[in-house]
mmCIF file of C-alpha atoms in Angstrom:
data_model
loop_
_atom_site.group_PDB
_atom_site.id
_atom_site.type_symbol
_atom_site.label_atom_id
_atom_site.label_comp_id
_atom_site.label_asym_id
_atom_site.label_seq_id
_atom_site.Cartn_x
_atom_site.Cartn_y
_atom_site.Cartn_z
ATOM 1 C CA MET O 20 8.804 -5.406 17.884
ATOM 2 C CA LEU O 21 10.023 -1.821 18.046
ATOM 3 C CA SER O 22 11.087 -0.593 21.461
ATOM 4 C CA ILE O 23 10.381 3.117 22.020
ATOM 5 C CA ALA O 24 10.976 5.495 24.931
ATOM 6 C CA ILE O 25 9.191 8.785 25.498
ATOM 7 C CA CYS O 26 10.861 11.197 27.912
ATOM 8 C CA ASP O 27 8.835 14.322 28.683
ATOM 9 C CA ASP O 28 8.138 16.100 31.955
ATOM 10 C CA GLU O 29 4.597 16.959 30.820
ATOM 11 C CA GLU O 30 2.196 14.042 31.275
ATOM 12 C CA TYR O 31 -0.170 15.386 28.611
ATOM 13 C CA PHE O 32 2.523 15.221 25.935
ATOM 14 C CA ARG O 33 3.815 11.809 27.073
ATOM 15 C CA ILE O 34 0.314 10.423 26.646
ATOM 16 C CA THR O 35 -0.324 12.299 23.381
ATOM 17 C CA GLU O 36 2.937 11.094 21.829
ATOM 18 C CA LYS O 37 2.230 7.525 22.940
ATOM 19 C CA GLN O 38 -1.256 7.614 21.404
ATOM 20 C CA LEU O 39 0.064 9.024 18.112
ATOM 21 C CA ILE O 40 2.798 6.382 17.902
ATOM 22 C CA LEU O 41 0.372 3.553 18.735
ATOM 23 C CA LYS O 42 -2.063 4.828 16.085
ATOM 24 C CA TYR O 43 0.736 5.005 13.521
ATOM 25 C CA MET O 44 2.037 1.528 14.337
ATOM 26 C CA ALA O 45 -1.475 0.043 14.257
ATOM 27 C CA GLY O 46 -1.874 1.519 10.770
ATOM 28 C CA LYS O 47 1.305 -0.313 9.758
ATOM 29 C CA ASN O 48 0.054 -3.485 11.482
ATOM 30 C CA CYS O 49 3.196 -3.504 13.629
ATOM 31 C CA GLU O 50 3.736 -4.061 17.313
ATOM 32 C CA CYS O 51 5.745 -1.806 19.570
ATOM 33 C CA ARG O 52 6.561 -1.402 23.231
ATOM 34 C CA ILE O 53 6.527 2.143 24.600
ATOM 35 C CA ASP O 54 8.047 3.093 27.951
ATOM 36 C CA MET O 55 7.509 6.565 29.380
ATOM 37 C CA TYR O 56 9.852 8.622 31.547
ATOM 38 C CA GLU O 57 9.209 11.902 33.366
ATOM 39 C CA SER O 58 12.789 13.177 33.285
ATOM 40 C CA GLY O 59 16.146 12.784 31.614
ATOM 41 C CA LYS O 60 17.535 11.670 34.964
ATOM 42 C CA GLU O 61 14.984 8.841 35.168
ATOM 43 C CA LEU O 62 15.799 7.701 31.612
ATOM 44 C CA LEU O 63 19.573 7.897 32.138
ATOM 45 C CA ALA O 64 19.246 5.783 35.292
ATOM 46 C CA LEU O 65 18.841 2.831 32.900
ATOM 47 C CA LYS O 66 22.533 3.230 31.969
ATOM 48 C CA SER O 67 23.499 0.672 29.298
ATOM 49 C CA ALA O 68 19.923 -0.649 29.145
ATOM 50 C CA ILE O 69 19.090 2.495 27.145
ATOM 51 C CA SER O 70 20.463 0.651 24.129
ATOM 52 C CA GLN O 71 17.354 -1.593 24.219
ATOM 53 C CA TYR O 72 15.450 1.246 22.524
ATOM 54 C CA HIS O 73 15.225 1.725 18.791
ATOM 55 C CA ILE O 74 13.719 5.231 19.133
ATOM 56 C CA ILE O 75 13.774 7.790 21.958
ATOM 57 C CA PHE O 76 11.481 10.823 21.920
ATOM 58 C CA LEU O 77 12.977 13.561 24.127
ATOM 59 C CA ASP O 78 11.481 16.804 25.351
ATOM 60 C CA VAL O 79 14.140 19.513 25.180
ATOM 61 C CA ASN O 80 12.972 21.743 28.035
ATOM 62 C CA MET O 81 12.979 19.638 31.221
ATOM 63 C CA GLU O 82 14.012 20.385 34.798
ATOM 64 C CA GLU O 83 17.311 19.193 36.283
ATOM 65 C CA ILE O 84 18.760 17.793 33.033
ATOM 66 C CA ASP O 85 17.356 18.982 29.722
ATOM 67 C CA GLY O 86 16.799 16.900 26.603
ATOM 68 C CA ILE O 87 19.975 18.103 24.885
ATOM 69 C CA GLU O 88 22.158 17.018 27.819
ATOM 70 C CA THR O 89 20.188 13.777 28.104
ATOM 71 C CA ALA O 90 20.832 13.101 24.407
ATOM 72 C CA LYS O 91 24.562 13.754 24.847
ATOM 73 C CA GLU O 92 24.646 11.166 27.642
ATOM 74 C CA ILE O 93 22.629 8.700 25.531
ATOM 75 C CA ARG O 94 25.167 9.086 22.705
ATOM 76 C CA LYS O 95 27.950 8.087 25.114
ATOM 77 C CA ILE O 96 26.066 4.802 25.609
ATOM 78 C CA THR O 97 24.796 4.117 22.087
ATOM 79 C CA LYS O 98 25.041 5.622 18.620
ATOM 80 C CA ASP O 99 22.340 3.323 17.221
ATOM 81 C CA VAL O 100 19.174 4.740 18.788
ATOM 82 C CA PHE O 101 17.120 7.239 16.787
ATOM 83 C CA ILE O 102 16.677 10.410 18.852
ATOM 84 C CA VAL O 103 13.694 12.662 18.163
ATOM 85 C CA PHE O 104 13.343 15.969 19.973
ATOM 86 C CA VAL O 105 9.809 17.087 20.802
ATOM 87 C CA THR O 106 9.510 20.610 22.157
ATOM 88 C CA ALA O 107 7.695 23.930 22.073
ATOM 89 C CA PHE O 108 10.961 25.800 21.507
ATOM 90 C CA ILE O 109 12.468 25.913 18.004
ATOM 91 C CA THR O 110 15.525 27.758 19.337
ATOM 92 C CA TYR O 111 17.250 24.473 20.206
ATOM 93 C CA ALA O 112 17.023 22.956 16.715
ATOM 94 C CA LEU O 113 20.717 23.382 15.905
ATOM 95 C CA GLU O 114 21.720 21.573 19.085
ATOM 96 C CA GLY O 115 19.948 18.487 17.753
ATOM 97 C CA TYR O 116 22.521 18.084 15.014
ATOM 98 C CA LYS O 117 25.293 17.725 17.587
ATOM 99 C CA VAL O 118 23.699 14.526 18.888
ATOM 100 C CA ASP O 119 22.586 13.263 15.471
ATOM 101 C CA ALA O 120 18.868 13.716 16.148
ATOM 102 C CA VAL O 121 16.746 12.362 13.326
ATOM 103 C CA ARG O 122 13.913 14.898 13.760
ATOM 104 C CA TYR O 123 12.803 17.912 15.731
ATOM 105 C CA LEU O 124 9.027 17.967 16.313
ATOM 106 C CA ILE O 125 7.201 21.048 17.556
ATOM 107 C CA LYS O 126 4.571 20.603 20.289
ATOM 108 C CA ASP O 127 1.780 22.054 18.218
ATOM 109 C CA HIS O 128 -1.547 20.319 18.759
ATOM 110 C CA GLU O 129 -2.629 20.893 15.156
ATOM 111 C CA SER O 130 0.478 19.625 13.364
ATOM 112 C CA LEU O 131 1.998 17.096 15.792
ATOM 113 C CA GLU O 132 0.167 14.078 14.343
ATOM 114 C CA LYS O 133 1.275 14.866 10.794
ATOM 115 C CA ALA O 134 4.831 15.535 11.978
ATOM 116 C CA MET O 135 4.854 12.274 13.979
ATOM 117 C CA THR O 136 3.691 10.298 10.938
ATOM 118 C CA GLU O 137 6.408 11.829 8.746
ATOM 119 C CA CYS O 138 8.980 11.229 11.479
ATOM 120 C CA MET O 139 8.060 7.558 11.911
ATOM 121 C CA ASP O 140 8.007 7.046 8.120
ATOM 122 C CA THR O 141 11.533 8.475 7.946
ATOM 123 C CA ILE O 142 12.835 6.360 10.816
ATOM 124 C CA LEU O 143 11.376 3.129 9.452
ATOM 125 C CA GLU O 144 12.851 3.940 6.041
ATOM 126 C CA LYS O 145 16.265 4.592 7.606
ATOM 127 C CA MET O 146 15.981 1.284 9.457
ATOM 128 C CA ASP O 147 15.066 -0.394 6.174
ATOM 129 C CA TYR O 148 12.140 -1.804 8.089
ATOM 130 C CA GLU O 149 10.502 -4.830 6.528
ATOM 131 C CA GLU O 150 6.860 -4.846 7.582
ATOM 132 C CA ASN O 151 6.158 -8.421 6.519
ATOM 133 C CA GLU O 152 9.258 -9.956 8.102
ATOM 134 C CA SER O 153 9.186 -7.810 11.274
ATOM 135 C CA THR O 154 12.936 -7.319 10.953
ATOM 136 C CA VAL O 155 15.166 -4.285 11.081
ATOM 137 C CA TYR O 156 18.241 -4.157 8.879
ATOM 138 C CA LYS O 157 21.001 -1.748 9.831
ATOM 139 C CA GLY O 158 23.704 -1.870 7.196
ATOM 140 C CA LEU O 159 24.892 -5.454 7.023
ATOM 141 C CA HIS O 160 23.919 -6.173 10.630
ATOM 142 C CA ARG O 161 20.517 -7.836 11.008
ATOM 143 C CA VAL O 162 18.617 -7.328 14.231
ATOM 144 C CA GLY O 163 15.283 -9.057 14.845
ATOM 145 C CA ILE O 164 12.544 -6.999 16.473
#
């Protein structure tokens, strides 16, 4: 089972992202667990438990600690999680490369579902995800999900 976190200070987008991911995963006949967080501070309070996640969707523009700073702190804990930035502001796109973000999705109601599908396809391909065996292969290290 894939473990996913969504961190966004806007409830509407937390719910929307969750629904899009659940729809995508149902289409792949795969199970996932999705936890939602309202702030980077709340997510970072997990400390080393952050490494339980396979994918973290981060809003860039949040109060107190933004998504870029949150991602930098996540990278101090784990290099293995796939980070996806979801934001209304394209101006931060270059910052995503500094934390090895896999995608940068724009909060556009019309294109978010298509972008989410492409993003999840890319992540599962990078994981070398085997749908029938429900297993993730990362290099030579095998991790059951």
